[in-house]
Short mmCIF file of N, CA and C in Angstrom, two decimals:
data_model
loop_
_atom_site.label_atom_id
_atom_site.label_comp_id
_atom_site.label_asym_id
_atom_site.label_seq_id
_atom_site.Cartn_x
_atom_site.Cartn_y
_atom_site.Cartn_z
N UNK D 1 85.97 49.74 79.69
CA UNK D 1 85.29 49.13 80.82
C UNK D 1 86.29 49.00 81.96
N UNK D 2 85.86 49.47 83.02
CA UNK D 2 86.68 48.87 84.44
C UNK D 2 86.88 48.04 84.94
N UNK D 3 88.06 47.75 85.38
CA UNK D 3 88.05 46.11 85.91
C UNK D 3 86.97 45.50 87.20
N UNK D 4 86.45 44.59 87.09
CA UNK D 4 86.41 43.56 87.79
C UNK D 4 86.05 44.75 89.30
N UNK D 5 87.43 44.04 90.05
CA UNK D 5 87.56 44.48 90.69
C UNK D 5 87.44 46.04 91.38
N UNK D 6 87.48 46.90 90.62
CA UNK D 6 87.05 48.27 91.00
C UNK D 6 86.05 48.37 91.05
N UNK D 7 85.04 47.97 89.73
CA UNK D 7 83.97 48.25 90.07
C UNK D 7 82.88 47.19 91.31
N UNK D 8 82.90 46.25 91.52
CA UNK D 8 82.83 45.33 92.24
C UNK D 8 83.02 46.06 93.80
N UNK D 9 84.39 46.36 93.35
CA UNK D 9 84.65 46.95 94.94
C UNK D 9 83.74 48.19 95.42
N UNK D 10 83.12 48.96 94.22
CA UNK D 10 82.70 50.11 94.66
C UNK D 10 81.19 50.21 95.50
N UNK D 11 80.74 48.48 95.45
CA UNK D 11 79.86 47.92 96.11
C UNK D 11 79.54 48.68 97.13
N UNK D 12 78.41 48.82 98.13
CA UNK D 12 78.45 48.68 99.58
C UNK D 12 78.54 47.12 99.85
N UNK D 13 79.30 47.01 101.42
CA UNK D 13 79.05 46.08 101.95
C UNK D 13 78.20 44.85 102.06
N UNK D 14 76.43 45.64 101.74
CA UNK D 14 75.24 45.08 102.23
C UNK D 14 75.03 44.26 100.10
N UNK D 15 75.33 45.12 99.26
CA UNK D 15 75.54 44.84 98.29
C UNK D 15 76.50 43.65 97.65
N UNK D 16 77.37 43.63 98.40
CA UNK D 16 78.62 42.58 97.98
C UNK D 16 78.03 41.69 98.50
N UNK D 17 77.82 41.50 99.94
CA UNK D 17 77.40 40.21 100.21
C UNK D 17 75.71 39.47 99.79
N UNK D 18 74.88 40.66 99.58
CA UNK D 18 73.74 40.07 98.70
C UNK D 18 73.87 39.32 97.49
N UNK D 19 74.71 39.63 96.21
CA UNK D 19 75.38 39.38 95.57
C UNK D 19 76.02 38.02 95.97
N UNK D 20 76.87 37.69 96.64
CA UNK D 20 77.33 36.25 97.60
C UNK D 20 76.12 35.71 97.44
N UNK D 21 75.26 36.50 98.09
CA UNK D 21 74.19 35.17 98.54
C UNK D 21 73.45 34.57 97.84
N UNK D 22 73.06 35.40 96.65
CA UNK D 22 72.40 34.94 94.77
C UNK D 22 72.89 34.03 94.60
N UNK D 23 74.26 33.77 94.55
CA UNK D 23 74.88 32.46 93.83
C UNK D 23 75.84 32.93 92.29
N UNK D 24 76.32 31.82 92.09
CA UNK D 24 76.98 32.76 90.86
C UNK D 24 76.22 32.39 89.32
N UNK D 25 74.94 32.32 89.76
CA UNK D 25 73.90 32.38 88.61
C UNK D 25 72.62 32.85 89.09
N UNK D 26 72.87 33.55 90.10
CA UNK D 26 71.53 33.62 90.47
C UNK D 26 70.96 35.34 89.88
N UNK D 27 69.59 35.67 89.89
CA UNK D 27 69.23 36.29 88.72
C UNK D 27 69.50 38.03 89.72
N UNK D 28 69.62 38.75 89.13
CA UNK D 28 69.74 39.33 89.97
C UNK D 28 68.46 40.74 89.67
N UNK D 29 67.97 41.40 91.01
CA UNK D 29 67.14 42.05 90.96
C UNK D 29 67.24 43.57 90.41
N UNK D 30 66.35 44.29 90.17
CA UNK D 30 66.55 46.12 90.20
C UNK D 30 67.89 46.54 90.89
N UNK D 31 67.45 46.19 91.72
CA UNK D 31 68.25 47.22 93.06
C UNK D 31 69.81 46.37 92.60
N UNK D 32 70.16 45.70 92.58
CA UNK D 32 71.59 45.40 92.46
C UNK D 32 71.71 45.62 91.04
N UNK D 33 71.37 45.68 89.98
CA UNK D 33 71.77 46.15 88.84
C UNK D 33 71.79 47.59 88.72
N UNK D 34 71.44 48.16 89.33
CA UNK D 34 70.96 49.90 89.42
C UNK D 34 72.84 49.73 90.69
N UNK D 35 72.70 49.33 91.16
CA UNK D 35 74.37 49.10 92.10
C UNK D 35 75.10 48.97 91.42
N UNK D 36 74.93 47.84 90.52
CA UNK D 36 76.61 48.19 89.72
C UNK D 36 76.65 48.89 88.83
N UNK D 37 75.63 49.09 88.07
CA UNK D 37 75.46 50.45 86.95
C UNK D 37 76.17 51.69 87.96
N UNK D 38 75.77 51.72 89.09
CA UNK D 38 76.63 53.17 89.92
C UNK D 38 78.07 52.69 90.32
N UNK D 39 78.00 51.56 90.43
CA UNK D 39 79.29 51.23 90.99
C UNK D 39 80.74 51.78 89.76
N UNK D 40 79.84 51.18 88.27
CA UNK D 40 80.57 51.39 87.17
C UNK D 40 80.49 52.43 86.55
N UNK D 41 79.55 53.84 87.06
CA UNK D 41 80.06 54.86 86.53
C UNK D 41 78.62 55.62 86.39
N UNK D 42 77.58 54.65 86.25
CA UNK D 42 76.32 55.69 86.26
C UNK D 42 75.43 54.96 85.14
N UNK D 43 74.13 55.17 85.51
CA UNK D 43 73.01 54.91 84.58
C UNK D 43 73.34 53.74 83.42
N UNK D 44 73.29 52.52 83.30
CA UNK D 44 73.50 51.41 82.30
C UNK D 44 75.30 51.77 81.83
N UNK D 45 75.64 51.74 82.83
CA UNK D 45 76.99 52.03 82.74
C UNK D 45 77.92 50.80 82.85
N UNK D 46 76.74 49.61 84.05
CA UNK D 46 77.28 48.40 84.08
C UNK D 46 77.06 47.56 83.54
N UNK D 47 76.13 47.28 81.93
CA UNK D 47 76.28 46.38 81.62
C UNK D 47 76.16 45.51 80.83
N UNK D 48 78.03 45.73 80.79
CA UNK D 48 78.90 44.66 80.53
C UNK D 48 79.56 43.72 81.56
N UNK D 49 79.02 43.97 83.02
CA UNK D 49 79.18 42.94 83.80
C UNK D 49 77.93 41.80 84.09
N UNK D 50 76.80 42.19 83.68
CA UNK D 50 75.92 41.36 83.47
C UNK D 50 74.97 41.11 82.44
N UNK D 51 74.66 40.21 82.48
CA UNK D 51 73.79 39.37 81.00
C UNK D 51 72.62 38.90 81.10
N UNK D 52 71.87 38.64 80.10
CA UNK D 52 70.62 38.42 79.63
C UNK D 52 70.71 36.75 79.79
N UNK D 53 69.38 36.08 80.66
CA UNK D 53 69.93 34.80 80.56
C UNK D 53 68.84 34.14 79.48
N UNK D 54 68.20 34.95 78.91
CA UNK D 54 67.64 34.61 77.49
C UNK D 54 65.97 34.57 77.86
N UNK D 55 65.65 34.62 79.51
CA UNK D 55 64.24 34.16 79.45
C UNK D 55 63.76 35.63 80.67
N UNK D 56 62.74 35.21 80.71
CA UNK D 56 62.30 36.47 81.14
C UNK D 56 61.00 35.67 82.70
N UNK D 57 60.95 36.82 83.19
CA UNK D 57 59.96 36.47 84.62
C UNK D 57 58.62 36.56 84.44
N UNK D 58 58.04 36.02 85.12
CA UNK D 58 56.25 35.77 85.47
C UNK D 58 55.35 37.27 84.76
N UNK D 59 56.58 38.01 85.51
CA UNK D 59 56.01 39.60 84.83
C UNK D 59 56.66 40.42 83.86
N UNK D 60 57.43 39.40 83.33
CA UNK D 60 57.60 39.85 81.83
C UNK D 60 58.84 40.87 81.65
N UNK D 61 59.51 40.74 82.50
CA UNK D 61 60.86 41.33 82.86
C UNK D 61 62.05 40.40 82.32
N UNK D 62 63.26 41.08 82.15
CA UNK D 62 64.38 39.77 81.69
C UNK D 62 65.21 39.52 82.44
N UNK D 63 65.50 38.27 82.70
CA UNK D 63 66.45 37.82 84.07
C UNK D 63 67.57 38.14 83.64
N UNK D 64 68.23 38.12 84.42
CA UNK D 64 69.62 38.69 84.34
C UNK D 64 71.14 38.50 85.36
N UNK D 65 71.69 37.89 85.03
CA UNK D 65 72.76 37.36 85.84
C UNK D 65 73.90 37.82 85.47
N UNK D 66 74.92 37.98 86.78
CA UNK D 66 76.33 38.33 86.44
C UNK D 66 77.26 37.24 85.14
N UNK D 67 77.83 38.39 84.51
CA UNK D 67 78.80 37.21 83.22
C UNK D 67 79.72 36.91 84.13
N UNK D 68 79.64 35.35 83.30
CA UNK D 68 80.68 34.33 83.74
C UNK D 68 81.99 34.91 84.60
N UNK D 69 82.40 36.05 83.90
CA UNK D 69 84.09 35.81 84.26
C UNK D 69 83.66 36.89 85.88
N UNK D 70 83.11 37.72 85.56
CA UNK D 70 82.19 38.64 86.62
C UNK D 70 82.28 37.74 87.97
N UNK D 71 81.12 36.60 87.49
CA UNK D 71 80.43 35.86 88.66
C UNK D 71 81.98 34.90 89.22
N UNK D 72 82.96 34.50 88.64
CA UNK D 72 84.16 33.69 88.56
C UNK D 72 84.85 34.62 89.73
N UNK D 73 84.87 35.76 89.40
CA UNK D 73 86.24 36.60 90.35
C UNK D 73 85.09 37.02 91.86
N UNK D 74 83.63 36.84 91.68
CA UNK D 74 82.90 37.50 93.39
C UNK D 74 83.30 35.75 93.70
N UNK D 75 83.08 34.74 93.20
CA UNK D 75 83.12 33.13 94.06
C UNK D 75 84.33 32.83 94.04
N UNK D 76 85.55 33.57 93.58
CA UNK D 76 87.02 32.61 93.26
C UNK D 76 87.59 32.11 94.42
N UNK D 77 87.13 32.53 95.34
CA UNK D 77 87.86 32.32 97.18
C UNK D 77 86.73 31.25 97.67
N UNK D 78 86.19 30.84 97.01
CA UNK D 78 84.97 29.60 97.60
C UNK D 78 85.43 28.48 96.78
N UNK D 79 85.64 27.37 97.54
CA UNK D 79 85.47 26.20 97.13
C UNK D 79 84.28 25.51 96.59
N UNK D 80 83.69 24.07 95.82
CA UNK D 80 82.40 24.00 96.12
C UNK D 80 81.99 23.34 97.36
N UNK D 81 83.12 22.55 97.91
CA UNK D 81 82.00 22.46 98.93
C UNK D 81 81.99 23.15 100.29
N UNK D 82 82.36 24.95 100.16
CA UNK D 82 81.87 25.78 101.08
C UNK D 82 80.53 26.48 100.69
N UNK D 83 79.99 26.64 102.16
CA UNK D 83 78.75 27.54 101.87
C UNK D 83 79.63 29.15 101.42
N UNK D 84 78.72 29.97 100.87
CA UNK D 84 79.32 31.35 100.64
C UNK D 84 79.15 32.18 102.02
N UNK D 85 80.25 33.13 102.02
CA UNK D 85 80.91 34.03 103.19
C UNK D 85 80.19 34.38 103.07
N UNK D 86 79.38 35.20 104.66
CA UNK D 86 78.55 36.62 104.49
C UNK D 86 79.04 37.76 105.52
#
């Protein structure tokens, strides 16, 4: 697996900071999991940067949030009581 940081970085812009704006539990959609799956190499390639948060949506889909140490290194430059950078 790639670090953290590479793959993270391989973000777009509009991606990194969407990501920011979720929160560091917040669930994250298609389109950004299909991002870091490319970011990390291609097709369910990413994940081991994100997790199953055990329950699933209205339409029967499974939520899914960045792992801990994942979500730890996009917020590590935020305090709590800053709002997140965009």
């Amino acid at each position: 697996m790639a670090s953290i940081e590479n793959v993270l970085g391989r973000l777009t812009p509009e991606e990194h900071t969407e990501l920011r704006n979720l929160g560091p539990q917040g669930h994250l959609p298609r389109h950004l999991l299909e991002a870091i799956d490319r970011a990390a190499g291609g097709p369910g390639a990413g994940r081991g940067y994100y997790v199953s948060t055990g329950n699933v949506s209205s339409t029967g889909g499974t939520l899914v949030v960045l792992r801990d140490d994942v979500s730890g290194w996009l917020f590590a430059d935020e305090s709590p009581d800053q709002p997140p950078q965009s």
